[in-house]
Amino acid sequence: MDFIRKSWKGILLCLCIAVPSWLLGKCFPIIGGPVIAILAGMVLTQLLKDKSVFEAGIKFTSKKILQYAVILLGFGLNLQVILQTGKQSLPIIISTIATSLIIAYVLHRTMHIPGKISTLVGVGSSICGGSAIAATAPVIDADDEEVAQAISVIFFFNVLAAILFPTMGAMLGFDTTSGEAFGVFAGTAVNDTSSVTAAASTWDSMYGLGSATLDKAVTVKLTRTLAIIPITLVLAFLRTRKERGNDTKVSLRQVFPFFILFFIGASVITTVATSMGVSGEVFTPLKELSKFFIVMAMAAIGLNTNIVKLVKTGGKPILMGLACWLGITAVSLLMQHLLGIW
């Protein structure tokens, strides 16, 4: 009861921002609800003279609701389908993820970009945008301003990819009678689901392919999402080793991302249920709730973010995001060419 008394106002505030942001995101999928929510939160926090009554609820939403979103994301993953159709794209996915993480690490060392921002941008660029950032942030104990900065960087290059890639695909000579080549490209080179959907749907409409490109791109994208599991576990291990090295008493249990186990469990439930004949549509409400929870958490993160500070410190992370984006795009194209997909 004490938790409810302290938190309900902040949770309600985040909900009030999330609902219109969610609806606007449906109308403008290239931008997406999470980005609208985080921007709305940043603006609103400038107008609030006293946030103390909202702080407990905002903190709960930005931390716990974000983890619940990742858990529910698992209900969108049928492991059997992903393993069957993702084999073709797996070498490309591994190559692009490795490229992004290496670029982020090198620039972190050479440009002295803060480690947590570098990790979030590298992981967000290489795996699945906002969802990967949502899963990684609690593992590395990133604060809300760091999450907001990473989300902003990822969003910028998402929009560019969704707009430019269909035209670029045509210029590069992708097969216009099939959605396979461009679907693999969109699924591996674009990071956020909304932008993957936008780019693939544009290709389908340009060449009258129905939903062939979209289906391929989404399957490849979901295969990438599974990389959340090893990445978060490795980061948890590295954080534990670092903190122990500083003579701080910390156990693996303190930093281990246990919500990832629930994410895996949700994926297994979906896989087993569908193999027994249950329609995948049964899990659609849970997948939608996952997306809404991410929007709600982004609203909370926006409320805890100083937009002026974000703009002032955003130059180097944007350069890192650009380097990761270009690296992923180049490696995706190279690997497709080597594998004979393009």
Short mmCIF file of C-alpha atoms in Angstrom, two decimals:
data_model
loop_
_atom_site.label_atom_id
_atom_site.label_comp_id
_atom_site.label_asym_id
_atom_site.label_seq_id
_atom_site.Cartn_x
_atom_site.Cartn_y
_atom_site.Cartn_z
CA MET A 1 0.00 0.00 0.00
CA ASP A 2 2.88 2.36 0.79
CA PHE A 3 4.35 1.73 -2.68
CA ILE A 4 1.02 2.57 -4.33
CA ARG A 5 0.64 5.73 -2.27
CA LYS A 6 4.10 6.97 -3.25
CA SER A 7 4.12 5.85 -6.88
CA TRP A 8 0.67 6.15 -8.38
CA LYS A 9 0.98 9.82 -9.39
CA GLY A 10 4.24 9.26 -11.28
CA ILE A 11 2.95 6.11 -12.98
CA LEU A 12 -0.24 7.93 -13.99
CA LEU A 13 1.78 10.83 -15.41
CA CYS A 14 3.84 8.42 -17.53
CA LEU A 15 0.63 6.71 -18.65
CA CYS A 16 -0.91 10.04 -19.68
CA ILE A 17 2.12 10.75 -21.86
CA ALA A 18 2.31 7.19 -23.21
CA VAL A 19 -1.27 6.87 -24.51
CA PRO A 20 -1.19 9.78 -27.01
CA SER A 21 2.44 8.95 -27.90
CA TRP A 22 1.42 5.36 -28.65
CA LEU A 23 -1.44 6.53 -30.89
CA LEU A 24 0.75 9.07 -32.70
CA GLY A 25 3.37 6.37 -33.19
CA LYS A 26 0.77 4.28 -35.02
CA CYS A 27 0.15 7.23 -37.35
CA PHE A 28 3.85 7.99 -37.87
CA PRO A 29 5.63 4.59 -37.72
CA ILE A 30 8.93 5.96 -39.03
CA ILE A 31 9.21 8.06 -35.87
CA GLY A 32 7.49 5.59 -33.54
CA GLY A 33 5.80 5.91 -30.17
CA PRO A 34 8.95 5.56 -28.00
CA VAL A 35 10.65 8.57 -29.57
CA ILE A 36 7.49 10.69 -29.36
CA ALA A 37 7.10 9.72 -25.69
CA ILE A 38 10.69 10.53 -24.77
CA LEU A 39 10.48 13.93 -26.50
CA ALA A 40 7.15 14.69 -24.79
CA GLY A 41 8.66 13.77 -21.42
CA MET A 42 11.67 16.02 -22.02
CA VAL A 43 9.42 18.98 -22.83
CA LEU A 44 6.98 18.37 -19.98
CA THR A 45 9.71 18.08 -17.35
CA GLN A 46 10.80 21.63 -18.21
CA LEU A 47 7.32 22.84 -17.28
CA LEU A 48 7.06 21.02 -13.94
CA LYS A 49 8.25 23.20 -11.07
CA ASP A 50 8.19 20.38 -8.52
CA LYS A 51 8.56 16.74 -9.58
CA SER A 52 8.99 15.32 -6.09
CA VAL A 53 5.46 13.87 -5.92
CA PHE A 54 6.07 12.03 -9.21
CA GLU A 55 9.61 10.79 -8.65
CA ALA A 56 8.86 7.35 -7.14
CA GLY A 57 6.43 6.46 -9.94
CA ILE A 58 8.72 7.80 -12.66
CA LYS A 59 11.62 5.72 -11.30
CA PHE A 60 9.48 2.58 -11.13
CA THR A 61 8.30 3.09 -14.71
CA SER A 62 11.76 3.80 -16.15
CA LYS A 63 13.30 0.77 -14.41
CA LYS A 64 10.75 -1.97 -13.71
CA ILE A 65 8.22 -1.31 -16.49
CA LEU A 66 11.14 -1.29 -18.93
CA GLN A 67 12.14 -4.77 -17.75
CA TYR A 68 8.55 -6.02 -17.99
CA ALA A 69 8.53 -4.77 -21.60
CA VAL A 70 11.59 -6.88 -22.42
CA ILE A 71 10.02 -9.96 -20.78
CA LEU A 72 6.82 -9.57 -22.81
CA LEU A 73 8.92 -9.10 -25.96
CA GLY A 74 9.70 -12.82 -25.68
CA PHE A 75 6.11 -13.69 -26.58
CA GLY A 76 6.83 -12.42 -30.09
CA LEU A 77 9.61 -14.96 -30.63
CA ASN A 78 8.85 -18.39 -32.01
CA LEU A 79 12.28 -19.98 -31.67
CA GLN A 80 11.44 -22.80 -34.08
CA VAL A 81 10.50 -20.45 -36.92
CA ILE A 82 13.49 -18.22 -36.24
CA LEU A 83 15.92 -21.16 -36.30
CA GLN A 84 14.41 -22.48 -39.55
CA THR A 85 14.37 -19.22 -41.47
CA GLY A 86 17.21 -17.40 -39.73
CA LYS A 87 20.03 -19.75 -40.79
CA GLN A 88 20.55 -17.86 -44.02
CA SER A 89 20.91 -14.51 -42.26
CA LEU A 90 22.84 -15.70 -39.18
CA PRO A 91 26.36 -15.08 -40.61
CA ILE A 92 25.28 -11.56 -41.60
CA ILE A 93 23.75 -10.89 -38.18
CA ILE A 94 26.86 -12.06 -36.32
CA SER A 95 29.09 -9.97 -38.61
CA THR A 96 27.02 -6.78 -38.26
CA ILE A 97 26.74 -7.12 -34.47
CA ALA A 98 30.49 -7.68 -34.15
CA THR A 99 31.18 -4.70 -36.44
CA SER A 100 29.01 -2.32 -34.43
CA LEU A 101 30.40 -3.39 -31.07
CA ILE A 102 34.00 -3.13 -32.28
CA ILE A 103 33.40 0.34 -33.75
CA ALA A 104 31.71 1.49 -30.54
CA TYR A 105 34.59 0.19 -28.43
CA VAL A 106 37.30 1.74 -30.62
CA LEU A 107 35.57 5.14 -30.64
CA HIS A 108 34.96 4.90 -26.90
CA ARG A 109 38.71 4.53 -26.41
CA THR A 110 39.89 7.04 -29.02
CA MET A 111 37.23 9.76 -28.59
CA HIS A 112 36.81 9.29 -24.83
CA ILE A 113 33.07 8.78 -25.10
CA PRO A 114 31.59 7.55 -21.76
CA GLY A 115 31.50 3.76 -21.51
CA LYS A 116 27.79 3.35 -20.80
CA ILE A 117 26.75 5.60 -23.70
CA SER A 118 29.14 3.70 -25.98
CA THR A 119 27.69 0.37 -24.89
CA LEU A 120 24.10 1.48 -25.39
CA VAL A 121 24.77 2.97 -28.84
CA GLY A 122 26.79 -0.06 -29.94
CA VAL A 123 24.21 -2.57 -28.72
CA GLY A 124 21.23 -0.51 -29.89
CA SER A 125 22.72 -0.09 -33.37
CA SER A 126 23.64 -3.73 -33.78
CA ILE A 127 20.70 -5.63 -32.27
CA CYS A 128 17.27 -4.05 -32.17
CA GLY A 129 17.28 -0.39 -31.24
CA GLY A 130 15.08 0.55 -28.30
CA SER A 131 14.43 -3.03 -27.19
CA ALA A 132 18.15 -3.79 -26.91
CA ILE A 133 18.77 -0.53 -25.06
CA ALA A 134 15.87 -1.39 -22.73
CA ALA A 135 17.45 -4.77 -21.95
CA THR A 136 20.99 -3.45 -21.60
CA ALA A 137 20.40 -0.31 -19.51
CA PRO A 138 19.57 -2.05 -16.20
CA VAL A 139 22.43 -4.53 -16.65
CA ILE A 140 25.08 -1.79 -16.91
CA ASP A 141 23.19 0.53 -14.53
CA ALA A 142 22.83 3.31 -17.11
CA ASP A 143 20.95 6.39 -15.93
CA ASP A 144 17.94 7.87 -17.70
CA GLU A 145 19.90 10.62 -19.46
CA GLU A 146 22.28 8.05 -20.93
CA VAL A 147 19.35 5.96 -22.15
CA ALA A 148 17.69 9.06 -23.63
CA GLN A 149 20.87 10.01 -25.46
CA ALA A 150 21.30 6.52 -26.93
CA ILE A 151 17.65 6.34 -27.98
CA SER A 152 17.95 9.76 -29.67
CA VAL A 153 21.03 8.68 -31.64
CA ILE A 154 19.42 5.40 -32.72
CA PHE A 155 16.22 7.20 -33.73
CA PHE A 156 18.06 9.63 -36.00
CA PHE A 157 19.71 6.91 -38.05
CA ASN A 158 16.54 4.79 -38.02
CA VAL A 159 14.69 7.54 -39.84
CA LEU A 160 17.51 7.98 -42.36
CA ALA A 161 17.57 4.23 -43.04
CA ALA A 162 13.81 3.97 -43.50
CA ILE A 163 13.86 6.86 -45.98
CA LEU A 164 17.07 6.13 -47.90
CA PHE A 165 17.40 2.34 -48.01
CA PRO A 166 14.57 1.51 -50.46
CA THR A 167 15.99 3.96 -53.02
CA MET A 168 19.54 2.76 -52.32
CA GLY A 169 18.44 -0.87 -52.74
CA ALA A 170 17.09 -0.09 -56.19
CA MET A 171 20.30 1.74 -57.15
CA LEU A 172 22.40 -1.22 -55.98
CA GLY A 173 20.40 -3.61 -58.12
CA PHE A 174 18.50 -5.68 -55.56
CA ASP A 175 16.07 -8.15 -57.12
CA THR A 176 12.75 -6.35 -57.54
CA THR A 177 10.77 -9.53 -58.33
CA SER A 178 11.43 -10.99 -54.89
CA GLY A 179 11.57 -9.47 -51.42
CA GLU A 180 14.30 -11.79 -50.19
CA ALA A 181 17.45 -9.72 -50.82
CA PHE A 182 16.06 -6.42 -49.62
CA GLY A 183 14.27 -8.17 -46.74
CA VAL A 184 17.57 -9.58 -45.47
CA PHE A 185 19.21 -6.18 -45.93
CA ALA A 186 16.46 -4.32 -44.04
CA GLY A 187 16.41 -6.95 -41.30
CA THR A 188 20.17 -6.79 -40.71
CA ALA A 189 21.05 -3.15 -41.45
CA VAL A 190 18.10 -1.30 -39.86
CA ASN A 191 17.95 -1.61 -36.10
CA ASP A 192 14.50 -0.66 -34.77
CA THR A 193 11.41 -2.73 -35.62
CA SER A 194 9.33 0.26 -36.68
CA SER A 195 11.95 1.38 -39.20
CA VAL A 196 12.55 -2.18 -40.45
CA THR A 197 8.80 -2.40 -41.06
CA ALA A 198 8.70 0.98 -42.78
CA ALA A 199 11.64 0.22 -45.12
CA ALA A 200 10.42 -3.29 -46.02
CA SER A 201 6.83 -2.14 -46.56
CA THR A 202 8.06 0.63 -48.87
CA TRP A 203 9.95 -1.93 -50.97
CA ASP A 204 6.84 -4.13 -51.13
CA SER A 205 4.67 -1.23 -52.29
CA MET A 206 7.28 0.00 -54.81
CA TYR A 207 7.35 -3.36 -56.63
CA GLY A 208 3.95 -4.86 -55.79
CA LEU A 209 5.31 -7.74 -53.69
CA GLY A 210 2.45 -7.91 -51.21
CA SER A 211 4.12 -8.57 -47.85
CA ALA A 212 6.99 -10.80 -49.04
CA THR A 213 9.74 -8.33 -48.14
CA LEU A 214 8.13 -7.43 -44.84
CA ASP A 215 7.77 -11.06 -43.77
CA LYS A 216 11.42 -11.76 -44.54
CA ALA A 217 12.69 -8.59 -42.88
CA VAL A 218 10.69 -9.14 -39.68
CA THR A 219 11.90 -12.75 -39.36
CA VAL A 220 15.53 -11.66 -39.76
CA LYS A 221 14.93 -8.84 -37.27
CA LEU A 222 13.50 -11.26 -34.70
CA THR A 223 16.55 -13.48 -35.15
CA ARG A 224 18.71 -10.47 -34.29
CA THR A 225 16.60 -9.88 -31.19
CA LEU A 226 17.83 -13.17 -29.72
CA ALA A 227 21.29 -11.59 -29.46
CA ILE A 228 19.91 -9.71 -26.45
CA ILE A 229 20.44 -12.88 -24.41
CA PRO A 230 24.22 -13.42 -24.81
CA ILE A 231 24.98 -9.69 -24.89
CA THR A 232 23.25 -8.96 -21.56
CA LEU A 233 24.81 -12.01 -19.91
CA VAL A 234 28.31 -11.00 -21.05
CA LEU A 235 27.77 -7.41 -19.87
CA ALA A 236 26.57 -8.68 -16.49
CA PHE A 237 29.71 -10.80 -16.18
CA LEU A 238 31.99 -7.90 -17.16
CA ARG A 239 30.30 -5.57 -14.70
CA THR A 240 30.70 -8.10 -11.90
CA ARG A 241 34.38 -8.62 -12.67
CA LYS A 242 35.00 -4.86 -12.84
CA GLU A 243 33.29 -4.15 -9.53
CA ARG A 244 35.08 -7.02 -7.81
CA GLY A 245 38.32 -5.64 -9.18
CA ASN A 246 37.58 -2.41 -7.35
CA ASP A 247 37.37 -4.35 -4.06
CA THR A 248 33.63 -3.79 -3.91
CA LYS A 249 31.65 -6.64 -2.47
CA VAL A 250 29.25 -7.60 -5.20
CA SER A 251 27.73 -10.93 -6.14
CA LEU A 252 26.72 -12.11 -9.57
CA ARG A 253 23.17 -12.32 -8.27
CA GLN A 254 23.16 -8.55 -7.69
CA VAL A 255 23.86 -7.67 -11.31
CA PHE A 256 22.64 -10.77 -13.17
CA PRO A 257 19.73 -9.76 -15.47
CA PHE A 258 17.17 -12.23 -14.14
CA PHE A 259 14.45 -10.61 -16.26
CA ILE A 260 16.30 -12.09 -19.27
CA LEU A 261 15.43 -15.56 -17.92
CA PHE A 262 11.75 -14.59 -18.03
CA PHE A 263 12.30 -13.27 -21.57
CA ILE A 264 13.70 -16.68 -22.54
CA GLY A 265 10.81 -18.38 -20.73
CA ALA A 266 8.28 -16.32 -22.69
CA SER A 267 9.98 -17.32 -25.95
CA VAL A 268 9.89 -21.00 -24.97
CA ILE A 269 6.18 -20.77 -24.05
CA THR A 270 5.42 -19.24 -27.44
CA THR A 271 7.46 -21.88 -29.26
CA VAL A 272 5.89 -24.83 -27.41
CA ALA A 273 2.36 -23.45 -27.69
CA THR A 274 2.57 -22.81 -31.44
CA SER A 275 4.13 -26.25 -32.04
CA MET A 276 1.05 -27.72 -30.32
CA GLY A 277 -1.25 -25.92 -32.75
CA VAL A 278 -1.99 -22.74 -30.81
CA SER A 279 -2.31 -19.75 -33.15
CA GLY A 280 0.44 -17.17 -32.86
CA GLU A 281 -2.25 -14.50 -32.77
CA VAL A 282 -3.01 -15.54 -29.19
CA PHE A 283 0.20 -13.78 -28.15
CA THR A 284 -0.49 -10.58 -30.12
CA PRO A 285 -1.97 -8.69 -27.11
CA LEU A 286 1.15 -9.47 -25.06
CA LYS A 287 3.42 -8.29 -27.88
CA GLU A 288 1.42 -5.07 -28.13
CA LEU A 289 1.58 -4.61 -24.37
CA SER A 290 5.37 -5.00 -24.59
CA LYS A 291 5.54 -2.19 -27.14
CA PHE A 292 3.26 0.00 -25.02
CA PHE A 293 5.38 -0.60 -21.91
CA ILE A 294 8.45 0.56 -23.85
CA VAL A 295 6.58 3.75 -24.81
CA MET A 296 5.57 4.26 -21.19
CA ALA A 297 9.13 3.70 -19.95
CA MET A 298 10.48 6.15 -22.54
CA ALA A 299 8.04 8.76 -21.23
CA ALA A 300 9.53 8.26 -17.75
CA ILE A 301 13.07 8.48 -19.11
CA GLY A 302 12.16 11.72 -20.91
CA LEU A 303 10.83 13.14 -17.64
CA ASN A 304 14.22 12.47 -16.04
CA THR A 305 16.23 13.98 -18.89
CA ASN A 306 17.65 17.48 -19.19
CA ILE A 307 17.13 18.30 -22.87
CA VAL A 308 19.63 21.20 -22.79
CA LYS A 309 22.38 18.95 -21.41
CA LEU A 310 21.43 16.26 -23.94
CA VAL A 311 21.92 18.64 -26.87
CA LYS A 312 25.21 19.98 -25.50
CA THR A 313 26.75 16.54 -24.98
CA GLY A 314 25.26 14.83 -28.04
CA GLY A 315 27.97 15.46 -30.65
CA LYS A 316 30.30 12.51 -30.01
CA PRO A 317 27.52 9.91 -29.52
CA ILE A 318 26.01 11.01 -32.85
CA LEU A 319 29.37 10.48 -34.57
CA MET A 320 29.57 7.05 -32.96
CA GLY A 321 26.04 6.26 -34.13
CA LEU A 322 26.95 7.35 -37.66
CA ALA A 323 30.07 5.17 -37.67
CA CYS A 324 28.15 2.15 -36.37
CA TRP A 325 25.35 2.71 -38.90
CA LEU A 326 27.74 2.99 -41.87
CA GLY A 327 29.75 -0.02 -40.67
CA ILE A 328 26.67 -2.20 -40.27
CA THR A 329 25.32 -1.16 -43.68
CA ALA A 330 28.63 -1.88 -45.45
CA VAL A 331 29.14 -5.26 -43.74
CA SER A 332 25.53 -6.33 -44.41
CA LEU A 333 25.95 -5.58 -48.13
CA LEU A 334 29.36 -7.27 -48.26
CA MET A 335 28.12 -10.44 -46.53
CA GLN A 336 25.03 -10.66 -48.75
CA HIS A 337 27.25 -10.39 -51.81
CA LEU A 338 29.61 -13.09 -50.51
CA LEU A 339 26.70 -15.39 -49.64
CA GLY A 340 25.07 -14.90 -53.06
CA ILE A 341 21.90 -13.30 -51.66
CA TRP A 342 22.51 -10.08 -53.59
#
